[in-house]
Amino acid sequence: MILTNYSFIIVALGTVFLAISAAIAGTVNVYKGQSLISDAIGHASYPGIIFAFIVFQTRNPYLLLLGSFLSGMLCYQLIQWTHRYSKLHLDACLAIYLTGFFGLGMVLKSVIQGGRFHASQSGLEKYIFGQAAYMVEDDVKLIIIIAFIVSVLFILFKQKLIIYIFDYEFAFTHMIATSLMKNVILIMTILTVSIGLKAVGAILISSFMILPCIFANQLSKKFNHVIILGILFSTISAFIGSYLSCLYSGLSTGPCIIIIMSVLTLLAIVFGKYGLIRGKQL
């Protein structure tokens, strides 16, 4: 029975709680107009994981999270600094640092490949495309902790975040700490990306965060409804994807979840309340 299988329970718990965090952080970023920032941070977090492994010589998920978080934070600050003090558009800045940091990660990995780290570094390549089957209890515990932190941050700052996202001028003039809101969004994003690398990988993590909001937007335009629908959509997709990957050997969990999300999102775009077909009837 797959539902009672230990490996399935570990994978399902990890991906479902990751889905909750991703739906919240992803929705906030999409409405803020920076949906691709998760893609840049996802690629930029990989060298942080490799560097943390080199420094601490362990694959402890908490230490790898620290390296991933610091690397993602550095990438984000460089993107903002370059965008502010140069004539480059934001998308150009994203492309520069996304590829640069990811290339650095691949170089660092090639350096430790075959060296004295060779035996213990096995598994680090899973952070590129993701491999949920390699998750252990410590990984799941960390994902649950981060999902809780992201949820608490969102609940605590919900009203201020909504004002900051949809009316920056109003938030600024009414003494709402816009810099604090910016940092809250950044922390939620980097934490979610960092814990999601092992499950879905640096390549697919942005889709994991963006698709729930796109799906929910075809069903409702109310922010609270979008958050709830996005969480339901992502958790159900994560559970089904985890189940199918355990049912059929050879199926990778992350890509399987993304395929399910993509198909359901396309259906919502066509047949949803605000989809293509319904939209023409309004």
Coordinates of C-alpha atoms in Angstrom, one line a residue:
M1 CA 0.0 0.0 0.0
I2 CA 1.7 3.2 -1.2
L3 CA -0.2 5.5 1.1
T4 CA 1.3 3.8 4.2
N5 CA 4.8 3.4 2.6
Y6 CA 7.4 5.3 4.7
S7 CA 9.2 6.7 1.6
F8 CA 5.9 8.0 0.2
I9 CA 5.0 9.6 3.5
I10 CA 8.3 11.4 3.7
V11 CA 8.1 12.7 0.1
A12 CA 4.5 13.6 0.4
L13 CA 4.9 15.5 3.6
G14 CA 7.9 17.4 2.3
T15 CA 6.3 18.4 -1.0
V16 CA 3.0 19.3 0.5
F17 CA 4.5 21.7 3.1
L18 CA 6.8 23.1 0.5
A19 CA 3.7 23.7 -1.7
I20 CA 2.1 25.8 1.1
S21 CA 5.2 28.0 1.5
A22 CA 5.6 28.3 -2.3
A23 CA 2.0 29.3 -2.9
I24 CA 2.2 32.1 -0.3
A25 CA 5.6 33.5 -1.3
G26 CA 4.9 33.0 -5.0
T27 CA 1.5 34.8 -4.9
V28 CA 3.1 37.8 -3.1
N29 CA 5.9 38.0 -5.7
V30 CA 3.5 37.7 -8.7
Y31 CA 1.3 40.5 -7.4
K32 CA 4.4 42.6 -6.7
G33 CA 5.5 42.2 -10.3
Q34 CA 8.6 40.3 -9.6
S35 CA 7.6 36.7 -10.4
L36 CA 10.9 35.8 -12.0
I37 CA 12.9 36.8 -9.0
S38 CA 12.3 33.3 -7.6
D39 CA 14.0 31.9 -10.7
A40 CA 17.0 34.1 -10.2
I41 CA 17.3 33.3 -6.5
G42 CA 16.8 29.6 -7.3
H43 CA 19.8 29.5 -9.6
A44 CA 21.8 31.7 -7.4
S45 CA 21.3 29.5 -4.3
Y46 CA 23.1 26.6 -5.8
P47 CA 26.6 27.9 -5.4
G48 CA 25.7 28.7 -1.8
I49 CA 24.9 25.1 -1.2
I50 CA 28.2 23.9 -2.7
F51 CA 30.2 26.5 -0.8
A52 CA 28.5 25.5 2.5
F53 CA 29.4 21.9 1.7
I54 CA 33.0 22.8 1.1
V55 CA 33.3 24.9 4.3
F56 CA 31.5 22.5 6.7
Q57 CA 32.2 19.3 4.8
T58 CA 28.7 18.0 5.5
R59 CA 25.3 17.7 3.8
N60 CA 23.4 18.7 6.9
P61 CA 20.3 20.4 5.5
Y62 CA 20.4 23.3 8.1
L63 CA 24.0 24.2 7.1
L64 CA 23.2 23.9 3.4
L65 CA 20.1 26.1 3.9
L66 CA 22.4 28.7 5.5
G67 CA 24.6 28.7 2.5
S68 CA 21.7 28.8 0.1
F69 CA 20.1 31.7 2.0
L70 CA 23.2 33.8 2.0
S71 CA 23.9 33.2 -1.7
G72 CA 20.3 34.0 -2.6
M73 CA 20.4 37.2 -0.5
L74 CA 23.7 38.3 -2.1
C75 CA 22.3 37.7 -5.6
Y76 CA 19.1 39.7 -4.8
Q77 CA 21.1 42.7 -3.4
L78 CA 23.4 42.7 -6.5
I79 CA 20.4 42.6 -8.8
Q80 CA 18.8 45.6 -7.0
W81 CA 22.1 47.5 -6.8
T82 CA 22.8 47.0 -10.5
H83 CA 19.3 47.9 -11.5
R84 CA 19.3 51.1 -9.4
Y85 CA 22.8 52.4 -10.4
S86 CA 23.0 51.3 -14.0
K87 CA 20.9 51.8 -17.2
L88 CA 20.2 48.0 -17.4
H89 CA 16.6 46.9 -17.2
L90 CA 15.5 44.5 -14.4
D91 CA 15.2 41.5 -16.8
A92 CA 18.8 42.1 -18.0
C93 CA 20.0 42.2 -14.4
L94 CA 18.1 39.0 -13.6
A95 CA 19.7 37.2 -16.6
I96 CA 23.2 38.4 -15.8
Y97 CA 23.2 37.2 -12.1
L98 CA 21.0 34.2 -12.7
T99 CA 23.5 32.7 -15.2
G100 CA 26.5 34.0 -13.4
F101 CA 25.7 32.5 -10.0
F102 CA 24.5 29.2 -11.5
G103 CA 27.7 29.0 -13.5
L104 CA 29.7 29.6 -10.4
G105 CA 27.9 26.7 -8.7
M106 CA 28.7 24.4 -11.5
V107 CA 32.4 25.4 -11.4
L108 CA 32.5 24.8 -7.6
K109 CA 30.9 21.5 -8.1
S110 CA 33.4 20.5 -10.8
V111 CA 36.3 21.6 -8.5
I112 CA 35.2 19.2 -5.7
Q113 CA 34.3 16.4 -8.1
G114 CA 37.0 13.8 -8.0
G115 CA 38.9 15.6 -5.2
R116 CA 39.0 14.7 -1.5
F117 CA 35.3 15.6 -1.3
H118 CA 34.2 13.1 -4.0
A119 CA 32.9 10.4 -1.8
S120 CA 30.8 12.7 0.5
Q121 CA 29.6 15.1 -2.1
S122 CA 27.3 12.5 -3.8
G123 CA 23.8 13.9 -4.0
L124 CA 24.6 17.6 -4.4
E125 CA 23.8 17.4 -8.1
K126 CA 20.2 16.6 -7.1
Y127 CA 19.8 20.3 -6.1
I128 CA 19.9 21.2 -9.8
F129 CA 16.8 19.3 -11.1
G130 CA 15.5 18.1 -7.7
Q131 CA 15.1 14.6 -6.4
A132 CA 12.5 14.3 -3.7
A133 CA 13.2 10.6 -3.3
Y134 CA 16.5 11.6 -1.6
M135 CA 14.7 13.6 1.1
V136 CA 15.1 12.3 4.7
E137 CA 13.3 13.1 7.9
D138 CA 15.6 16.1 8.7
D139 CA 14.8 17.6 5.3
V140 CA 11.1 17.3 6.0
K141 CA 11.4 18.8 9.4
L142 CA 13.3 21.7 8.0
I143 CA 10.6 22.2 5.3
I144 CA 7.8 22.2 7.9
I145 CA 9.7 24.7 10.0
I146 CA 10.2 27.1 7.0
A147 CA 6.6 26.6 5.9
F148 CA 5.5 27.6 9.4
I149 CA 7.8 30.7 9.4
V150 CA 6.6 31.8 6.0
S151 CA 2.9 31.4 7.1
V152 CA 3.4 33.3 10.3
L153 CA 5.2 36.1 8.5
F154 CA 2.4 36.4 6.0
I155 CA -0.3 36.4 8.7
L156 CA 1.5 39.0 10.9
F157 CA 2.1 41.4 8.0
K158 CA -0.8 40.5 5.8
Q159 CA -2.6 43.9 5.8
K160 CA 0.6 45.9 5.4
L161 CA 1.8 43.6 2.6
I162 CA -1.4 44.0 0.7
I163 CA -1.2 47.8 0.9
Y164 CA 2.5 47.7 0.0
I165 CA 1.9 45.4 -3.0
F166 CA -1.1 47.2 -4.5
D167 CA -0.5 50.8 -3.6
Y168 CA 3.1 51.6 -2.8
E169 CA 2.6 55.4 -2.7
F170 CA -0.3 55.0 -0.2
A171 CA 1.9 52.8 1.9
F172 CA 4.8 55.2 1.8
T173 CA 2.7 58.3 2.6
H174 CA 0.9 56.5 5.5
M175 CA 4.2 55.7 7.2
I176 CA 4.1 51.9 6.5
A177 CA 7.6 50.6 6.7
T178 CA 8.1 49.8 3.0
S179 CA 11.7 48.6 3.6
L180 CA 10.4 46.2 6.2
M181 CA 7.7 44.8 3.8
K182 CA 10.3 44.4 1.1
N183 CA 12.6 42.4 3.4
V184 CA 9.7 40.3 4.6
I185 CA 8.9 39.3 1.0
L186 CA 12.6 38.7 0.4
I187 CA 13.0 36.5 3.4
M188 CA 9.8 34.5 2.5
T189 CA 11.1 34.0 -1.0
I190 CA 14.6 33.0 -0.3
L191 CA 13.6 30.6 2.5
T192 CA 11.1 28.9 0.2
V193 CA 13.5 28.7 -2.7
S194 CA 16.2 27.3 -0.4
I195 CA 14.1 24.5 1.0
G196 CA 12.6 23.7 -2.4
L197 CA 15.9 23.0 -4.2
K198 CA 16.3 19.4 -3.1
A199 CA 12.6 18.6 -3.9
V200 CA 12.1 20.3 -7.2
G201 CA 15.5 21.7 -8.1
A202 CA 16.8 25.1 -9.0
I203 CA 15.4 24.8 -12.6
L204 CA 11.8 24.2 -11.6
I205 CA 11.4 26.1 -8.3
S206 CA 10.1 29.2 -10.0
S207 CA 7.3 27.3 -11.7
F208 CA 6.4 25.7 -8.4
M209 CA 5.9 29.2 -6.9
I210 CA 4.3 31.0 -9.9
L211 CA 1.7 28.5 -11.2
P212 CA -0.5 28.4 -8.0
C213 CA -1.1 32.2 -8.3
I214 CA -1.8 32.0 -12.1
F215 CA -4.3 29.1 -11.5
A216 CA -6.1 30.8 -8.6
N217 CA -6.3 34.1 -10.6
Q218 CA -8.5 32.3 -13.2
L219 CA -11.0 31.5 -10.5
S220 CA -11.0 34.6 -8.4
K221 CA -9.7 38.2 -8.2
K222 CA -9.9 38.5 -4.4
F223 CA -6.5 38.3 -2.8
N224 CA -7.7 36.1 0.1
H225 CA -9.4 33.7 -2.2
V226 CA -6.3 33.6 -4.5
I227 CA -4.1 32.7 -1.5
I228 CA -6.5 29.9 -0.3
L229 CA -7.1 28.5 -3.8
G230 CA -3.3 28.6 -4.6
I231 CA -2.5 26.7 -1.4
L232 CA -5.2 24.1 -2.2
F233 CA -4.1 23.8 -5.8
S234 CA -0.4 23.4 -5.0
T235 CA -0.9 21.0 -2.1
I236 CA -3.2 18.7 -4.1
S237 CA -0.8 18.8 -7.1
A238 CA 2.1 18.0 -4.8
F239 CA 0.3 15.1 -3.2
I240 CA -0.8 13.6 -6.6
G241 CA 2.7 14.1 -8.1
S242 CA 4.3 12.4 -5.1
Y243 CA 1.8 9.5 -5.4
L244 CA 2.4 9.0 -9.1
S245 CA 6.2 9.2 -8.7
C246 CA 6.1 6.5 -6.0
L247 CA 3.6 4.4 -8.0
Y248 CA 5.6 4.4 -11.2
S249 CA 9.3 3.9 -10.7
G250 CA 11.4 6.2 -12.9
L251 CA 9.1 9.2 -12.5
S252 CA 10.8 12.2 -10.8
T253 CA 8.6 13.8 -8.2
G254 CA 9.4 17.5 -9.0
P255 CA 8.8 17.4 -12.8
C256 CA 5.7 15.2 -12.2
I257 CA 4.2 17.9 -9.9
I258 CA 5.1 20.7 -12.3
I259 CA 3.4 18.8 -15.2
I260 CA 0.2 18.4 -13.1
M261 CA 0.3 22.1 -12.1
S262 CA 0.8 23.1 -15.7
V263 CA -2.0 21.0 -17.1
L264 CA -4.5 22.2 -14.5
T265 CA -3.4 25.8 -14.9
L266 CA -3.9 25.6 -18.7
L267 CA -7.4 24.2 -18.1
A268 CA -8.1 27.0 -15.7
I269 CA -6.9 29.6 -18.2
V270 CA -9.3 28.2 -20.8
F271 CA -12.3 27.2 -18.7
G272 CA -11.9 29.2 -15.5
K273 CA -14.3 31.9 -14.3
Y274 CA -11.9 34.5 -15.8
G275 CA -10.5 32.2 -18.4
L276 CA -10.4 32.6 -22.2
I277 CA -13.8 31.1 -22.9
R278 CA -15.7 32.6 -19.9
G279 CA -13.9 35.9 -20.5
K280 CA -15.4 36.2 -24.0
Q281 CA -18.9 35.6 -22.6
L282 CA -18.7 38.5 -20.0

